Short mmCIF file of C-alpha atoms in Angstrom, two decimals:
data_model
loop_
_atom_site.label_atom_id
_atom_site.label_comp_id
_atom_site.label_asym_id
_atom_site.label_seq_id
_atom_site.Cartn_x
_atom_site.Cartn_y
_atom_site.Cartn_z
CA UNK O 1061 148.75 -28.30 -17.02
CA UNK O 1062 151.30 -27.30 -19.67
CA UNK O 1063 150.56 -27.66 -23.38
CA UNK O 1064 153.14 -30.45 -23.55
CA UNK O 1065 151.51 -32.32 -20.65
CA UNK O 1066 148.10 -31.93 -22.29
CA UNK O 1067 149.43 -33.42 -25.52
CA UNK O 1068 150.95 -36.35 -23.60
CA UNK O 1069 147.64 -37.00 -21.87
CA UNK O 1070 145.72 -36.90 -25.15
CA UNK O 1071 148.25 -39.13 -26.90
CA UNK O 1072 147.84 -41.75 -24.17
CA UNK O 1073 144.03 -41.78 -24.44
CA UNK O 1074 141.78 -43.83 -26.72
CA UNK O 1075 138.08 -44.53 -27.09
CA UNK O 1076 136.38 -46.54 -24.35
CA UNK O 1077 135.63 -49.41 -26.73
CA UNK O 1078 139.27 -49.92 -27.67
CA UNK O 1079 140.48 -49.38 -24.11
CA UNK O 1080 137.95 -51.83 -22.67
CA UNK O 1081 138.73 -54.49 -25.27
CA UNK O 1082 142.38 -54.44 -24.25
CA UNK O 1083 141.67 -54.25 -20.51
CA UNK O 1084 139.23 -57.16 -20.47
CA UNK O 1085 140.41 -59.48 -23.22
CA UNK O 1086 143.98 -58.53 -24.13
CA UNK O 1087 147.10 -60.26 -22.76
CA UNK O 1088 146.80 -60.21 -18.97
CA UNK O 1089 143.24 -58.84 -19.29
CA UNK O 1090 140.65 -59.09 -16.55
CA UNK O 1091 138.77 -62.03 -18.10
CA UNK O 1092 141.97 -63.99 -18.56
CA UNK O 1093 142.86 -63.87 -14.86
CA UNK O 1094 142.89 -67.24 -13.03
CA UNK O 1095 140.19 -66.41 -10.46
CA UNK O 1096 137.59 -65.75 -13.16
CA UNK O 1097 134.54 -63.49 -12.89
CA UNK O 1098 133.26 -65.26 -9.77
CA UNK O 1099 136.25 -63.86 -7.90
CA UNK O 1100 134.92 -60.34 -8.36
CA UNK O 1101 131.14 -60.35 -8.75
CA UNK O 1102 128.12 -62.58 -8.24
CA UNK O 1103 125.76 -63.39 -11.10
CA UNK O 1104 122.53 -65.39 -11.06
CA UNK O 1105 124.61 -68.47 -11.89
CA UNK O 1106 126.61 -68.05 -8.69
CA UNK O 1107 123.61 -67.05 -6.57
CA UNK O 1108 121.83 -70.41 -6.81
CA UNK O 1109 121.80 -73.72 -8.63
CA UNK O 1110 118.13 -73.00 -9.25
CA UNK O 1111 119.16 -70.73 -12.11
CA UNK O 1112 120.89 -73.56 -13.97
CA UNK O 1113 117.86 -75.77 -13.29
CA UNK O 1114 115.59 -73.12 -14.86
CA UNK O 1115 117.85 -72.90 -17.92
CA UNK O 1116 117.77 -76.71 -18.15
CA UNK O 1117 113.97 -76.53 -18.12
CA UNK O 1118 114.11 -73.97 -20.92
CA UNK O 1119 116.42 -76.25 -22.92
CA UNK O 1120 113.93 -79.10 -22.47
CA UNK O 1121 111.14 -76.88 -23.79
CA UNK O 1122 113.28 -75.95 -26.80
CA UNK O 1123 113.92 -79.67 -27.30
CA UNK O 1124 110.18 -80.35 -27.43
CA UNK O 1125 109.60 -77.42 -29.80
CA UNK O 1126 112.29 -78.82 -32.10
CA UNK O 1127 110.67 -82.26 -32.09
CA UNK O 1128 113.35 -83.89 -29.94
CA UNK O 1129 116.24 -83.85 -32.47
CA UNK O 1130 118.96 -86.47 -32.50
CA UNK O 1131 121.45 -83.82 -31.33
CA UNK O 1132 120.42 -80.88 -29.13
CA UNK O 1133 122.91 -78.02 -28.83
CA UNK O 1134 123.38 -75.90 -25.72
CA UNK O 1135 125.72 -72.93 -26.06
CA UNK O 1136 126.79 -71.01 -22.95
CA UNK O 1137 128.01 -67.59 -24.15
CA UNK O 1138 130.48 -65.83 -21.87
CA UNK O 1139 130.85 -69.07 -19.95
CA UNK O 1140 133.17 -67.82 -17.20
CA UNK O 1141 134.65 -70.98 -15.76
CA UNK O 1142 131.86 -73.26 -16.99
CA UNK O 1143 129.58 -72.98 -13.97
CA UNK O 1144 126.33 -72.62 -15.93
CA UNK O 1145 126.96 -75.27 -18.56
CA UNK O 1146 127.98 -77.71 -15.82
CA UNK O 1147 124.82 -76.99 -13.83
CA UNK O 1148 122.56 -77.28 -16.87
CA UNK O 1149 123.97 -80.65 -17.91
CA UNK O 1150 123.56 -81.96 -14.36
CA UNK O 1151 119.92 -80.85 -14.24
CA UNK O 1152 118.80 -82.36 -17.55
CA UNK O 1153 116.68 -85.52 -17.61
CA UNK O 1154 118.71 -88.53 -18.71
CA UNK O 1155 117.08 -88.83 -22.14
CA UNK O 1156 117.74 -85.17 -22.96
CA UNK O 1157 121.25 -85.22 -21.49
CA UNK O 1158 122.13 -88.17 -23.73
CA UNK O 1159 121.36 -86.09 -26.82
CA UNK O 1160 122.77 -82.79 -25.58
CA UNK O 1161 125.90 -81.32 -27.15
CA UNK O 1162 127.37 -78.64 -24.90
CA UNK O 1163 129.56 -75.69 -25.86
CA UNK O 1164 131.15 -73.08 -23.62
CA UNK O 1165 132.24 -69.87 -25.38
CA UNK O 1166 134.84 -67.83 -23.50
CA UNK O 1167 138.14 -66.01 -24.21
CA UNK O 1168 139.85 -67.45 -21.12
CA UNK O 1169 141.58 -70.83 -21.16
CA UNK O 1170 139.57 -73.97 -20.48
CA UNK O 1171 139.30 -74.49 -16.71
CA UNK O 1172 140.73 -77.60 -15.12
CA UNK O 1173 138.17 -80.22 -14.20
CA UNK O 1174 135.52 -79.23 -16.74
CA UNK O 1175 133.70 -82.29 -18.10
CA UNK O 1176 135.19 -83.64 -21.30
CA UNK O 1177 131.79 -83.54 -22.97
CA UNK O 1178 131.84 -79.72 -22.91
CA UNK O 1179 133.50 -78.25 -26.00
CA UNK O 1180 135.43 -75.09 -25.07
CA UNK O 1181 135.50 -72.41 -27.79
CA UNK O 1182 136.55 -68.78 -28.18
CA UNK O 1183 133.72 -68.04 -30.62
CA UNK O 1184 130.27 -69.34 -31.46
CA UNK O 1185 129.86 -72.64 -33.30
CA UNK O 1186 129.08 -72.07 -36.97
CA UNK O 1187 125.58 -73.56 -36.72
CA UNK O 1188 123.42 -74.31 -33.69
CA UNK O 1189 120.21 -76.29 -33.29
CA UNK O 1190 119.00 -75.79 -29.75
CA UNK O 1191 119.56 -73.03 -27.18
CA UNK O 1192 122.08 -70.21 -27.12
CA UNK O 1193 122.13 -68.70 -23.62
CA UNK O 1194 124.10 -65.50 -22.98
CA UNK O 1195 124.04 -64.64 -19.30
CA UNK O 1196 125.71 -61.27 -18.65
CA UNK O 1197 127.61 -61.48 -21.93
CA UNK O 1198 126.41 -58.41 -23.81
CA UNK O 1199 127.24 -56.02 -20.96
CA UNK O 1200 130.89 -56.97 -21.46
CA UNK O 1201 130.88 -56.38 -25.20
CA UNK O 1202 132.92 -53.13 -25.24
CA UNK O 1203 131.22 -49.93 -26.38
CA UNK O 1204 132.21 -46.34 -26.96
CA UNK O 1205 130.88 -43.58 -24.74
CA UNK O 1206 129.51 -40.25 -25.95
CA UNK O 1207 129.28 -37.05 -23.91
CA UNK O 1208 127.69 -33.71 -24.80
CA UNK O 1209 130.26 -30.91 -24.78
CA UNK O 1210 129.77 -27.27 -23.74
CA UNK O 1211 128.57 -26.41 -27.25
CA UNK O 1212 125.86 -29.10 -27.12
CA UNK O 1213 127.70 -31.52 -29.43
CA UNK O 1214 127.99 -35.27 -28.62
CA UNK O 1215 131.66 -36.28 -28.67
CA UNK O 1216 133.42 -39.58 -28.13
CA UNK O 1217 134.98 -39.93 -24.70
CA UNK O 1218 138.62 -40.97 -24.71
CA UNK O 1219 140.25 -42.54 -21.66
CA UNK O 1220 143.80 -43.14 -20.47
CA UNK O 1221 144.92 -46.40 -18.92
CA UNK O 1222 144.68 -44.76 -15.47
CA UNK O 1223 141.01 -43.83 -16.05
CA UNK O 1224 141.42 -40.13 -16.80
CA UNK O 1225 138.95 -39.06 -19.51
CA UNK O 1226 139.11 -36.44 -22.28
CA UNK O 1227 136.60 -35.48 -24.95
CA UNK O 1228 137.58 -36.57 -28.43
CA UNK O 1229 136.08 -36.21 -31.87
CA UNK O 1230 132.44 -35.56 -32.69
CA UNK O 1231 130.29 -38.71 -32.92
CA UNK O 1232 129.64 -39.45 -36.58
CA UNK O 1233 128.70 -42.18 -39.04
CA UNK O 1234 126.85 -45.33 -37.89
CA UNK O 1235 127.51 -44.46 -34.24
CA UNK O 1236 125.73 -41.12 -34.66
CA UNK O 1237 122.86 -42.86 -36.42
CA UNK O 1238 122.60 -45.35 -33.56
CA UNK O 1239 122.48 -42.55 -30.98
CA UNK O 1240 119.82 -40.67 -32.93
CA UNK O 1241 117.61 -43.75 -33.10
CA UNK O 1242 118.18 -45.44 -29.76
CA UNK O 1243 119.63 -42.94 -27.29
CA UNK O 1244 119.13 -39.37 -28.53
CA UNK O 1245 120.99 -36.80 -26.44
CA UNK O 1246 119.78 -33.24 -25.91
CA UNK O 1247 122.23 -30.34 -25.99
CA UNK O 1248 122.58 -30.29 -22.19
CA UNK O 1249 126.26 -30.24 -21.27
CA UNK O 1250 127.51 -33.43 -19.60
CA UNK O 1251 124.81 -35.88 -20.71
CA UNK O 1252 126.29 -39.26 -21.61
CA UNK O 1253 125.34 -42.42 -23.46
CA UNK O 1254 126.91 -45.75 -24.27
CA UNK O 1255 126.79 -46.44 -28.01
CA UNK O 1256 125.41 -49.98 -28.17
CA UNK O 1257 126.01 -50.69 -31.86
CA UNK O 1258 128.69 -53.38 -31.20
CA UNK O 1259 126.25 -55.21 -28.95
CA UNK O 1260 123.54 -55.14 -31.61
CA UNK O 1261 126.06 -56.61 -34.03
CA UNK O 1262 127.22 -59.26 -31.54
CA UNK O 1263 123.65 -60.31 -30.85
CA UNK O 1264 122.79 -60.46 -34.56
CA UNK O 1265 125.84 -62.68 -35.09
CA UNK O 1266 124.67 -65.02 -32.34
CA UNK O 1267 121.14 -65.24 -33.74
CA UNK O 1268 122.31 -65.86 -37.30
CA UNK O 1269 124.32 -68.87 -36.11
CA UNK O 1270 121.07 -70.43 -34.90
CA UNK O 1271 119.64 -72.80 -37.51
CA UNK O 1272 116.60 -73.57 -35.35
CA UNK O 1273 115.92 -72.98 -31.68
CA UNK O 1274 116.10 -70.09 -29.26
CA UNK O 1275 118.67 -67.42 -28.42
CA UNK O 1276 118.45 -65.75 -25.00
CA UNK O 1277 120.37 -62.78 -23.62
CA UNK O 1278 120.12 -61.98 -19.91
CA UNK O 1279 121.58 -58.73 -18.64
CA UNK O 1280 121.38 -55.47 -16.78
CA UNK O 1281 119.26 -53.55 -19.25
CA UNK O 1282 117.29 -50.42 -20.10
CA UNK O 1283 114.89 -49.46 -22.85
CA UNK O 1284 114.18 -46.23 -24.72
CA UNK O 1285 111.65 -44.99 -22.19
CA UNK O 1286 114.15 -45.25 -19.31
CA UNK O 1287 117.64 -44.44 -20.56
CA UNK O 1288 119.93 -43.24 -17.74
CA UNK O 1289 120.92 -39.61 -18.45
CA UNK O 1290 124.59 -40.06 -17.57
CA UNK O 1291 125.12 -43.64 -18.74
CA UNK O 1292 125.94 -46.70 -16.65
CA UNK O 1293 129.64 -47.37 -17.27
CA UNK O 1294 131.20 -48.79 -14.12
CA UNK O 1295 133.82 -51.17 -12.80
CA UNK O 1296 133.75 -54.15 -10.41
CA UNK O 1297 136.59 -55.43 -8.31
CA UNK O 1298 136.45 -57.99 -5.49
CA UNK O 1299 132.68 -57.79 -5.16
CA UNK O 1300 132.40 -54.01 -5.11
CA UNK O 1301 131.56 -51.34 -7.64
CA UNK O 1302 134.52 -49.14 -8.45
CA UNK O 1303 135.60 -46.53 -10.96
CA UNK O 1304 136.05 -48.05 -14.43
CA UNK O 1305 139.79 -48.02 -15.03
CA UNK O 1306 140.97 -49.80 -18.21
CA UNK O 1307 144.17 -51.26 -16.79
CA UNK O 1308 143.03 -54.90 -16.48
CA UNK O 1309 142.52 -54.71 -12.71
CA UNK O 1310 138.70 -54.61 -12.75
CA UNK O 1311 135.69 -55.57 -14.77
CA UNK O 1312 134.30 -52.81 -17.00
CA UNK O 1313 130.62 -53.04 -17.75
CA UNK O 1314 127.63 -51.01 -18.86
CA UNK O 1315 123.94 -51.83 -18.98
CA UNK O 1316 122.53 -53.03 -22.30
CA UNK O 1317 119.99 -51.33 -24.56
CA UNK O 1318 118.19 -54.63 -25.11
CA UNK O 1319 115.46 -53.03 -27.21
CA UNK O 1320 118.12 -52.02 -29.73
CA UNK O 1321 119.56 -55.54 -29.74
CA UNK O 1322 116.08 -56.93 -30.33
CA UNK O 1323 115.60 -54.85 -33.49
CA UNK O 1324 117.37 -57.27 -35.82
CA UNK O 1325 117.71 -56.65 -39.55
CA UNK O 1326 114.26 -57.22 -41.12
CA UNK O 1327 116.00 -59.11 -43.92
CA UNK O 1328 116.50 -61.97 -41.46
CA UNK O 1329 112.71 -62.46 -41.45
CA UNK O 1330 112.63 -63.73 -37.89
CA UNK O 1331 109.69 -63.69 -35.49
CA UNK O 1332 109.49 -60.71 -33.16
CA UNK O 1333 111.75 -61.02 -30.13
CA UNK O 1334 110.32 -61.07 -26.62
CA UNK O 1335 111.57 -58.76 -23.87
CA UNK O 1336 110.69 -59.49 -20.26
CA UNK O 1337 112.16 -59.36 -16.78
CA UNK O 1338 114.05 -62.23 -15.19
CA UNK O 1339 111.34 -62.36 -12.57
CA UNK O 1340 108.67 -63.12 -15.18
CA UNK O 1341 110.91 -65.47 -17.14
CA UNK O 1342 111.86 -67.62 -14.16
CA UNK O 1343 108.28 -67.77 -12.95
CA UNK O 1344 107.23 -68.94 -16.42
CA UNK O 1345 109.86 -71.68 -16.07
CA UNK O 1346 108.32 -72.84 -12.80
CA UNK O 1347 110.54 -71.08 -10.26
CA UNK O 1348 108.50 -69.87 -7.32
CA UNK O 1349 109.51 -68.32 -4.03
CA UNK O 1350 106.55 -69.33 -1.84
CA UNK O 1351 107.45 -70.32 1.72
CA UNK O 1352 106.96 -73.99 2.62
CA UNK O 1353 104.03 -74.77 4.95
CA UNK O 1354 104.86 -74.49 8.65
CA UNK O 1355 103.39 -77.93 9.23
CA UNK O 1356 106.40 -79.36 7.39
CA UNK O 1357 108.66 -77.95 10.12
CA UNK O 1358 107.16 -80.30 12.69
CA UNK O 1359 106.66 -83.35 10.48
CA UNK O 1360 109.89 -83.21 8.45
CA UNK O 1361 112.25 -80.59 9.93
CA UNK O 1362 115.16 -81.31 7.57
CA UNK O 1363 112.92 -81.08 4.52
CA UNK O 1364 111.51 -77.81 5.85
CA UNK O 1365 114.99 -76.31 6.21
CA UNK O 1366 115.91 -77.40 2.66
CA UNK O 1367 112.67 -75.98 1.29
CA UNK O 1368 113.22 -72.71 3.16
CA UNK O 1369 116.71 -72.37 1.71
CA UNK O 1370 115.35 -73.00 -1.77
CA UNK O 1371 112.68 -70.38 -1.20
CA UNK O 1372 115.32 -67.83 -0.23
CA UNK O 1373 117.39 -68.56 -3.31
CA UNK O 1374 114.34 -68.30 -5.56
CA UNK O 1375 113.43 -65.00 -3.93
CA UNK O 1376 116.91 -63.60 -4.63
CA UNK O 1377 116.77 -64.62 -8.29
CA UNK O 1378 113.39 -62.93 -8.76
CA UNK O 1379 113.72 -59.97 -6.38
CA UNK O 1380 112.53 -56.51 -7.41
CA UNK O 1381 115.39 -54.05 -7.26
CA UNK O 1382 117.85 -56.91 -7.75
CA UNK O 1383 118.36 -59.92 -10.00
CA UNK O 1384 114.67 -60.13 -10.80
CA UNK O 1385 114.89 -56.84 -12.69
CA UNK O 1386 117.42 -58.19 -15.19
CA UNK O 1387 116.19 -58.08 -18.77
CA UNK O 1388 115.64 -61.25 -20.81
CA UNK O 1389 115.73 -60.99 -24.60
CA UNK O 1390 114.39 -64.12 -26.32
CA UNK O 1391 114.67 -64.65 -30.08
CA UNK O 1392 113.09 -67.81 -31.51
CA UNK O 1393 114.28 -69.12 -34.86
CA UNK O 1394 112.11 -71.69 -36.61
CA UNK O 1395 110.11 -72.51 -33.48
CA UNK O 1396 107.40 -70.91 -31.41
CA UNK O 1397 108.38 -69.14 -28.21
CA UNK O 1398 109.51 -71.84 -25.78
CA UNK O 1399 109.11 -69.74 -22.64
CA UNK O 1400 105.38 -69.17 -22.45
#
C-alpha cells in the first residue's frame, strides 16, 4: 500500500464507539430499519411469551414491595418494536394492569398498532416508580475497543465503514483507568478488550431515574474472572453472526461487563446490586421446565401437548450454554430485592 493510500485509509477510520453509534442509530442506521431487531436475531422476548409473563410477575412483586402505589411504572428499555411491553401488559392481573403506566424507550419510530396506553420515548422518563427492564440494551450501547500493539501498549482500534481496522492512539484518561480496574490487559500482542465505561454511565443514568423500585439489565455478560482474551465484538445479520461492519447493514454488539455496571458510584448510597444468571432468575420467578406427567397424555391429550410446548419454551429460556446463561443485574432502589 502506498503512503497516500495508507493516509486515505486512516483518514476514513474512527473509533469503534463513534462508528457503531452512527451505524446503529444514525440516519438509516440498523435500529431504524423497518424490520426491527426481530428481523435479524432472536432474543428471549421472541423465543417465548413465557419471558414476558415472568417479567410481569417481577413487576407484580415490585408492586407489592412498593405498597401497591396508585401509579406503577414499567419502562421497557431498548423496546424494539414493543414486543415485551405488550406481552407484559397482557400478562398482568387486572388490578395491577389498571394502575400500570407503560413506557417503551427506543430510537426507532413508534410501530404501527402499538397500544395507545404505551408511551413511546427516545430516552428514559425523568422519574420512575416501578420497574425499569433493559433486555439486551446495554450490549448495544457503543463502546471503544482496545488492542495491545507489538510494543505491549493498549491502543484504541479505529475502523473504516467497510470494517477494515487500524490501531490508533494509546488508551488514556478515564478509558485507561477503566481498563486497569475492570479489564487489565497484559503486554501480549493482539489481546483485545471492549472499554465498557459508556455502559456503566448508561446504567447509572437509568438507576438514578428510579425514585423507588427495581432496575434490571439482562444481557450477554462476563465478569472479571472470565474476561474473553480477544473481546466479543461481533455482528448479526438475518439470524447469523457476521463480521462487525459499521455500515448500517448489521447489528454490532459486544458482551457486557455487568460487574463493572453494578459498581455504581458509592455516593448514590444504594443497596448492593445482585448478579445472577437468567436461569436462576426465571426459576425464582416461577418458571420451570419440568415435563408434564404422561398420564395427562391419555386423559387430556390437547392439554398435554400445550404443556409440552410450554416445557420446551421454558427449557430454551433457561438452557445452559444458551439463553439461561445470560446475566441479570438487579438494582433495588428504596425497596428490598423483589426477585428472591
